Coordinates of C-alpha atoms (C1' of nucleotides) in Angstrom, one line a residue:
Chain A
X135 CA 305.0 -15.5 151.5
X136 CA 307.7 -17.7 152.7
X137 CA 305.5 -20.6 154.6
X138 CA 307.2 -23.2 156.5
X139 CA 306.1 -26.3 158.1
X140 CA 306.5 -26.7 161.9
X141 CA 309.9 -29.2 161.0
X142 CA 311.1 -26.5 159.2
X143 CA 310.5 -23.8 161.3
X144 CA 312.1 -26.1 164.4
X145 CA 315.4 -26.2 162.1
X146 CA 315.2 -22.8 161.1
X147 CA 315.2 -21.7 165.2
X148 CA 316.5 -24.5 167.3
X149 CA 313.2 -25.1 169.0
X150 CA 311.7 -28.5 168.6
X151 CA 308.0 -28.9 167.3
X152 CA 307.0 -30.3 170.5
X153 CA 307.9 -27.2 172.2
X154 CA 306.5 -24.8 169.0
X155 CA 303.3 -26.2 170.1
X156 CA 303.9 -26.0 173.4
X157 CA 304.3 -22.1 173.5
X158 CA 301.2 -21.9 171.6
X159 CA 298.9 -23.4 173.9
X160 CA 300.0 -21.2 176.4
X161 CA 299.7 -18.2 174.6
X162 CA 303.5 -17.5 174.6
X163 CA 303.0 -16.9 170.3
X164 CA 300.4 -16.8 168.6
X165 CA 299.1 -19.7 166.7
X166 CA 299.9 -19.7 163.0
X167 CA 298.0 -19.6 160.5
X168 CA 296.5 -23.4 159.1
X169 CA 295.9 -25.2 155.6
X170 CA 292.6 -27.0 154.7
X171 CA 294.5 -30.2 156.6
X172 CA 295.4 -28.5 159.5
X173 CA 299.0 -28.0 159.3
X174 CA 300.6 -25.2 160.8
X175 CA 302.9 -22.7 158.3
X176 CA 304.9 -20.3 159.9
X177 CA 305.9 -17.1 158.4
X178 CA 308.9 -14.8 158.9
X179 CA 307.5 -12.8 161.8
X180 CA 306.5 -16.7 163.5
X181 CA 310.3 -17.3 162.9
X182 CA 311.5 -14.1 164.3
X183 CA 309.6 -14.9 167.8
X184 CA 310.7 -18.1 168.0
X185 CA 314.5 -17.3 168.0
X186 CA 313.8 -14.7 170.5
X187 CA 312.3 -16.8 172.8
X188 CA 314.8 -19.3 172.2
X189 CA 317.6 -16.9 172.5
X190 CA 316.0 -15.8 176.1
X191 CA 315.6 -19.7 176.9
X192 CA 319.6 -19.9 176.5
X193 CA 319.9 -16.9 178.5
X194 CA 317.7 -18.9 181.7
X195 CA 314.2 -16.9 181.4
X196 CA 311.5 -18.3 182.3
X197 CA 308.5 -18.4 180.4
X198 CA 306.7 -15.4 182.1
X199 CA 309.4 -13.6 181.7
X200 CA 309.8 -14.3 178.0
X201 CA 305.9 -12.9 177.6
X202 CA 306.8 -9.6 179.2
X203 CA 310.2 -9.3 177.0
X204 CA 308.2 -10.3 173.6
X205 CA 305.4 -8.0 174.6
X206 CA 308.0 -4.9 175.1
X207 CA 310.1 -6.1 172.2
X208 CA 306.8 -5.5 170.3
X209 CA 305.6 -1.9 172.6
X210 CA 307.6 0.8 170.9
X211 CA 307.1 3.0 173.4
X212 CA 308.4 1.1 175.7
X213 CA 311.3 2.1 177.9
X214 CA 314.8 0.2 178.2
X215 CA 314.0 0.6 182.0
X216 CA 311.1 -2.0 182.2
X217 CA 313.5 -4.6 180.2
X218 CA 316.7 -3.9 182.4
X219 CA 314.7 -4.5 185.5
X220 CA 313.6 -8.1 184.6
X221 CA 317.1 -8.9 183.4
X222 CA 318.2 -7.8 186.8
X223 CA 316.3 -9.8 188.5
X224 CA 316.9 -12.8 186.2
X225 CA 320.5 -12.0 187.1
X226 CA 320.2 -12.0 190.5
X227 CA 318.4 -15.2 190.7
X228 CA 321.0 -16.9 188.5
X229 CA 323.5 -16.0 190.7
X230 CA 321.7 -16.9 194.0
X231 CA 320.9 -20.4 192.2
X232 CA 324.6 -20.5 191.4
X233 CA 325.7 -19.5 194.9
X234 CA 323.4 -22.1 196.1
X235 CA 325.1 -24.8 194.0
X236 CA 328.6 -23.1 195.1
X237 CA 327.9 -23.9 198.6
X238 CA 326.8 -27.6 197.8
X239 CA 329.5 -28.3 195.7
X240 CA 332.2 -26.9 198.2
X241 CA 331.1 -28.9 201.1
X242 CA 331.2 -31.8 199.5
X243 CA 334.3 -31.5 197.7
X244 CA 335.7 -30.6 201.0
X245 CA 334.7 -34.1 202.6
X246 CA 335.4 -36.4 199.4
X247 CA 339.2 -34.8 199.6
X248 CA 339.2 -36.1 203.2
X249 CA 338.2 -39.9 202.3
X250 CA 340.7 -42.4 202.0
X251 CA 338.6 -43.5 198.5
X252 CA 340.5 -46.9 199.2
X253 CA 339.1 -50.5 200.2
X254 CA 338.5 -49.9 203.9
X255 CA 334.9 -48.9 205.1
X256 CA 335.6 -45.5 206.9
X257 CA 334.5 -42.5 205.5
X258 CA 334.0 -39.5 206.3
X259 CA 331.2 -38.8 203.7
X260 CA 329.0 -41.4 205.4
X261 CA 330.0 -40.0 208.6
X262 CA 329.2 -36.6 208.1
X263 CA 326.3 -37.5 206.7
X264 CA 324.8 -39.9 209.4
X265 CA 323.4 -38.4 212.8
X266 CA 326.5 -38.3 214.7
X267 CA 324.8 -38.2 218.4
X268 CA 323.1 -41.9 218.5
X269 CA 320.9 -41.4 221.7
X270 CA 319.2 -38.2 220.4
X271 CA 316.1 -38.4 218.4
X272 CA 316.5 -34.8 216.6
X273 CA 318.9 -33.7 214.3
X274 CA 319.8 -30.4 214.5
X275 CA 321.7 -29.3 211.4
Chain B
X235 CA 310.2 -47.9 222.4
X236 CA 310.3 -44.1 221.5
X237 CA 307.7 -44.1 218.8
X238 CA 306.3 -40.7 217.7
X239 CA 303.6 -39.8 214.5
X240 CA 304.9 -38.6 211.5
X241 CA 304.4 -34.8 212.3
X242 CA 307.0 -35.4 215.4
X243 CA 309.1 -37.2 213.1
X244 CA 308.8 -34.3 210.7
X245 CA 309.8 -32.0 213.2
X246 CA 312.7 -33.9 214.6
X247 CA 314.3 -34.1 210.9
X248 CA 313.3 -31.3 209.0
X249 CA 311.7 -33.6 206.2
X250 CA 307.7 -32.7 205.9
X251 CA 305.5 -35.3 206.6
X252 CA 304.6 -35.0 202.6
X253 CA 308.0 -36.0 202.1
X254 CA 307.9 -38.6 204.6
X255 CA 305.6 -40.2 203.0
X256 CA 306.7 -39.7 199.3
X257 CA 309.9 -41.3 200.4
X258 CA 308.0 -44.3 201.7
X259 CA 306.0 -44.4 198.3
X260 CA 308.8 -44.7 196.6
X261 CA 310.8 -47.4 198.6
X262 CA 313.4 -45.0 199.8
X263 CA 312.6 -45.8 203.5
X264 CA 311.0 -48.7 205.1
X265 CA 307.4 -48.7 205.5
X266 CA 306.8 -47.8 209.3
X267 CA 304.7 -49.8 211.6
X268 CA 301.1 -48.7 212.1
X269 CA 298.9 -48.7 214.9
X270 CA 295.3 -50.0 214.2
X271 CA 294.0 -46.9 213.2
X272 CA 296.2 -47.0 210.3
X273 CA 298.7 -44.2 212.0
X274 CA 303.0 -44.0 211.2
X275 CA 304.7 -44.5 213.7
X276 CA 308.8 -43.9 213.4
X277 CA 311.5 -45.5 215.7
X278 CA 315.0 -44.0 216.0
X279 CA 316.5 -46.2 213.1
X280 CA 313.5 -44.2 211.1
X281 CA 314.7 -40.7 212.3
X282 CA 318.0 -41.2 211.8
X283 CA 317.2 -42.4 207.6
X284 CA 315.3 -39.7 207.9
X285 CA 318.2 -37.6 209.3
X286 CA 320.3 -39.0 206.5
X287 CA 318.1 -38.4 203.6
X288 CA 318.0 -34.4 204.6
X289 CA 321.5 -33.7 205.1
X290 CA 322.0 -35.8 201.8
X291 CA 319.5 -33.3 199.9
X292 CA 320.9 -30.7 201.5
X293 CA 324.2 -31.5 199.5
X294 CA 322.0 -31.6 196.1
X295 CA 322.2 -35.4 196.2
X296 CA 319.3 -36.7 194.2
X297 CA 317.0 -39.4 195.3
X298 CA 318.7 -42.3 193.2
X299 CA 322.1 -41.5 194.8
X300 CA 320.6 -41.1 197.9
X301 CA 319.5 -44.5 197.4
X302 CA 322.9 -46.0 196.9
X303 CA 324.7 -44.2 199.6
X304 CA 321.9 -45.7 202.3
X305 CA 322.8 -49.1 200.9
X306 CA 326.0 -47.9 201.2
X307 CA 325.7 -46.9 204.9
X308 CA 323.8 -50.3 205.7
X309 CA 326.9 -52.2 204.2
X310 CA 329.1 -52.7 206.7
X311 CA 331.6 -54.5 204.0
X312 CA 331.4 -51.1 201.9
X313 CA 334.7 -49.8 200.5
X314 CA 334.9 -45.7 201.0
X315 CA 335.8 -45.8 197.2
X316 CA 332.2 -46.7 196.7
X317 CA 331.2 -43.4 198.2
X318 CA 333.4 -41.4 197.2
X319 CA 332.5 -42.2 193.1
X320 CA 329.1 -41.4 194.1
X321 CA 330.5 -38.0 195.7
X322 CA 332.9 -37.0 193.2
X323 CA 330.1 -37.8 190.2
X324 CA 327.7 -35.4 191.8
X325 CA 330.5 -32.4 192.7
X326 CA 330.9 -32.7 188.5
X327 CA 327.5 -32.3 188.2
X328 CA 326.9 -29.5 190.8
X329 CA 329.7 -27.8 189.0
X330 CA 328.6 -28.0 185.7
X331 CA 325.1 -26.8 186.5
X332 CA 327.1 -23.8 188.3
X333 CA 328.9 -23.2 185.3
X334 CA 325.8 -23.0 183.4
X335 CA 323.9 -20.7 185.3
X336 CA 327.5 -18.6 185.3
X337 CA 327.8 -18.8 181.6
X338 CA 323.9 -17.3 181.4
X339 CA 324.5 -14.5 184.2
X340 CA 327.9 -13.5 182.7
X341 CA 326.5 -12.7 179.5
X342 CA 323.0 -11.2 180.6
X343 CA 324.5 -9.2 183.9
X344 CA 327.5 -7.6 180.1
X345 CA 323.7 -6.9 178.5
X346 CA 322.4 -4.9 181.7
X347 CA 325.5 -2.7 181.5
X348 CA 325.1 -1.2 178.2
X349 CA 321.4 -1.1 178.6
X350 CA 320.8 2.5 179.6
X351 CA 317.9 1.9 181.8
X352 CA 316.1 4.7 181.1
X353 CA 312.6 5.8 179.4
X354 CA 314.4 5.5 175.7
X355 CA 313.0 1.9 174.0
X356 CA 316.3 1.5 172.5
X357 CA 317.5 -1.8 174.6
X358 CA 320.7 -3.4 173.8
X359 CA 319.1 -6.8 175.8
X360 CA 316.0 -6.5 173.4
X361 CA 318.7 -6.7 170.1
X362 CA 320.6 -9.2 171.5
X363 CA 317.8 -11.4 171.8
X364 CA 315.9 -10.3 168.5
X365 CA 317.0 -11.8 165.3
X366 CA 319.2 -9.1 164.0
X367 CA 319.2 -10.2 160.0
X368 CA 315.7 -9.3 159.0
X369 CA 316.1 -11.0 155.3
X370 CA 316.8 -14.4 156.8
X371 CA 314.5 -17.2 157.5
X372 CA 317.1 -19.2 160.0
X373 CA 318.7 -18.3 162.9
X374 CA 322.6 -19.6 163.4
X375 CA 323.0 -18.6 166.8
Chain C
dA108 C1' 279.6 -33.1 222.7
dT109 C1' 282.4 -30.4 220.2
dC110 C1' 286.4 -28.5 218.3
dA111 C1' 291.1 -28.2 217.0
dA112 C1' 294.8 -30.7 215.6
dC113 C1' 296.3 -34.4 213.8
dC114 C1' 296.2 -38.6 210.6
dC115 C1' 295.0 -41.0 206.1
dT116 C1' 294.7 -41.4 200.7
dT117 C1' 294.3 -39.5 196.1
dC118 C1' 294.6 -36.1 192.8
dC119 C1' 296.5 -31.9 190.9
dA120 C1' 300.2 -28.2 190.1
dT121 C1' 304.7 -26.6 189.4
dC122 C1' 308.7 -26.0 185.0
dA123 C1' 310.4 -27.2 180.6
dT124 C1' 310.9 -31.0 178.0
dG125 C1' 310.6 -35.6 175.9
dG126 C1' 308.2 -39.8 174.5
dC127 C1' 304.6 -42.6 172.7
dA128 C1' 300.4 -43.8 170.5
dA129 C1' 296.8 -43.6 167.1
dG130 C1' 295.4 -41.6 163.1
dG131 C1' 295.5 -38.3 158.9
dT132 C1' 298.2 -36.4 154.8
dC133 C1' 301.4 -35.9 151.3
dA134 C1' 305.1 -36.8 147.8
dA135 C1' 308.0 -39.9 145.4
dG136 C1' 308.8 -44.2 143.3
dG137 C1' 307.3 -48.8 141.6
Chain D
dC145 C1' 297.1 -46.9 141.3
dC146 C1' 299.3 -48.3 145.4
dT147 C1' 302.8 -48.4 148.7
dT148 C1' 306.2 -46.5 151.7
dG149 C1' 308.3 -43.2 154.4
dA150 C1' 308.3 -38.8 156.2
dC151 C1' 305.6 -35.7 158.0
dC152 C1' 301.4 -33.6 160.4
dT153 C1' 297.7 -33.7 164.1
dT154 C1' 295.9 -34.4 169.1
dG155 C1' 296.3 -36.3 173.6
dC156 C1' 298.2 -38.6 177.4
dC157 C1' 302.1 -39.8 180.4
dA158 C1' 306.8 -39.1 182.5
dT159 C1' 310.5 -36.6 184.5
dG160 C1' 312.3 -34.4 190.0
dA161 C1' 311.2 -32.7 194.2
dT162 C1' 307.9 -30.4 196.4
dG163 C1' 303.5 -28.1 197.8
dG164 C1' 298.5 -27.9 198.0
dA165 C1' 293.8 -29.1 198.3
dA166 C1' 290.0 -32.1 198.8
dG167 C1' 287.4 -35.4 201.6
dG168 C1' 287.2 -38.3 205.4
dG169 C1' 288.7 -40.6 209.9
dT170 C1' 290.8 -40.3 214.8
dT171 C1' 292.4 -38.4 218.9
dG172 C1' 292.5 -35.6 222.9
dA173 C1' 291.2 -31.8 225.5
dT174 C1' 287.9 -28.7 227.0

DNA sequence: ATCAACCCTTCCATCATGGCAAGGTCAAGG
DNA sequence: CCTTGACCTTGCCATGATGGAAGGGTTGAT
């Protein structure tokens, strides 16, 4: 039995031990078995989950969605269906998130290219940025 | 004096009066008179930070920035270089999140179109995320 | 007088992660 | 044997921006 402490196992997957301990308190793995001290040892199959959920963490998944993958990764009677359909979704809210930042970024890069950038105190970031109409008390946009 | 409660303020800028009062807590507007009762009460100079502060979120700013490009506003011997520093730093940032979430979608979104979708559990997604050498204890990738 | 709508403060929750503190344990070297 | 440093444990607090709920006070209209 190849028994690793938590610092190894946090090497071994690229998780840190904070977050090893994290996912066990919520129940995202399963806590590992413990020495007389209280140490936690991890074992291969500990190790396997971990880079999974690490591997889904790079890939933007939130945690609820990383219990449903590990519990289909584990149901062998599973169908590829049920997993394509949260990746879709996870895809879909990537690239609204993305669009969303798209949208930010563009508007402002369209007003920084019109600012002088120099020493006088115009600009058209401030400007576009400040309620233009002065007498009203709403703001519209 | 056109002094309305928070709610009305709320309402004229799109901020919730939560909000209103978060950015109060944390010194990102003025504190706004009271009446005895203990009540807000916001002028037009309120409304239009107010104003400000929404538009600037709107544009991903966060609150720290926000807090410069007020000063920044208030400063009538401001330099538009100022600003535009502030601007430019946070289209980098807004485009390096976007890249991000791009880099996750593109490869998840290549994942969904070899995964068949259908009632067979063998998932393409579900490999790519499991370990796929079974011997080793460490995870490169 | 009552009732709805509003106001106040304070605490808690999100999501994933890091940090710090206080205390226990273990292995190597003097 | 004792110290030292590296590790382990738990628990609390913080992030950033926002929402929610609890619990209590005020106002205004019916």
């Amino acid at each position: 039995m190849t028994l690793v402490t938590i610092k190894q196992a946090s090497e071994a997957t690229g998780v840190s031990p904070k977050m090893i301990r994290h996912y066990e308190s919520i129940g995202l793995i399963a806590a590992p078995t413990r020495t007389e001290n209280g140490y936690r040892y991890y074992g291969p199959d500990d190790i396997n989950s971990l880079c999974f959920i690490r591997r889904a963490r790079d890939l933007g998944f939130p945690f609820e969605d990383i219990r449903q993958l590990l519990a289909l990764l584990r149901d062998k009677r599973r169908s590829s269906a049920e997993v394509k359909q949260i990746a879709l979704r996870h895809v879909a809210e990537l690239e609204a998130k993305a669009a969303q930042l798209a949208t930010m970024s563009e508007a402002l890069k369209r007003l920084t290219t019109v600012c002088p950038g120099n020493s006088s105190p115009n600009c058209p970031i401030l400007d576009a940025l400040a309620p233009s109409q002065q007498g009203k008390l709403w703001c519209n946009s």
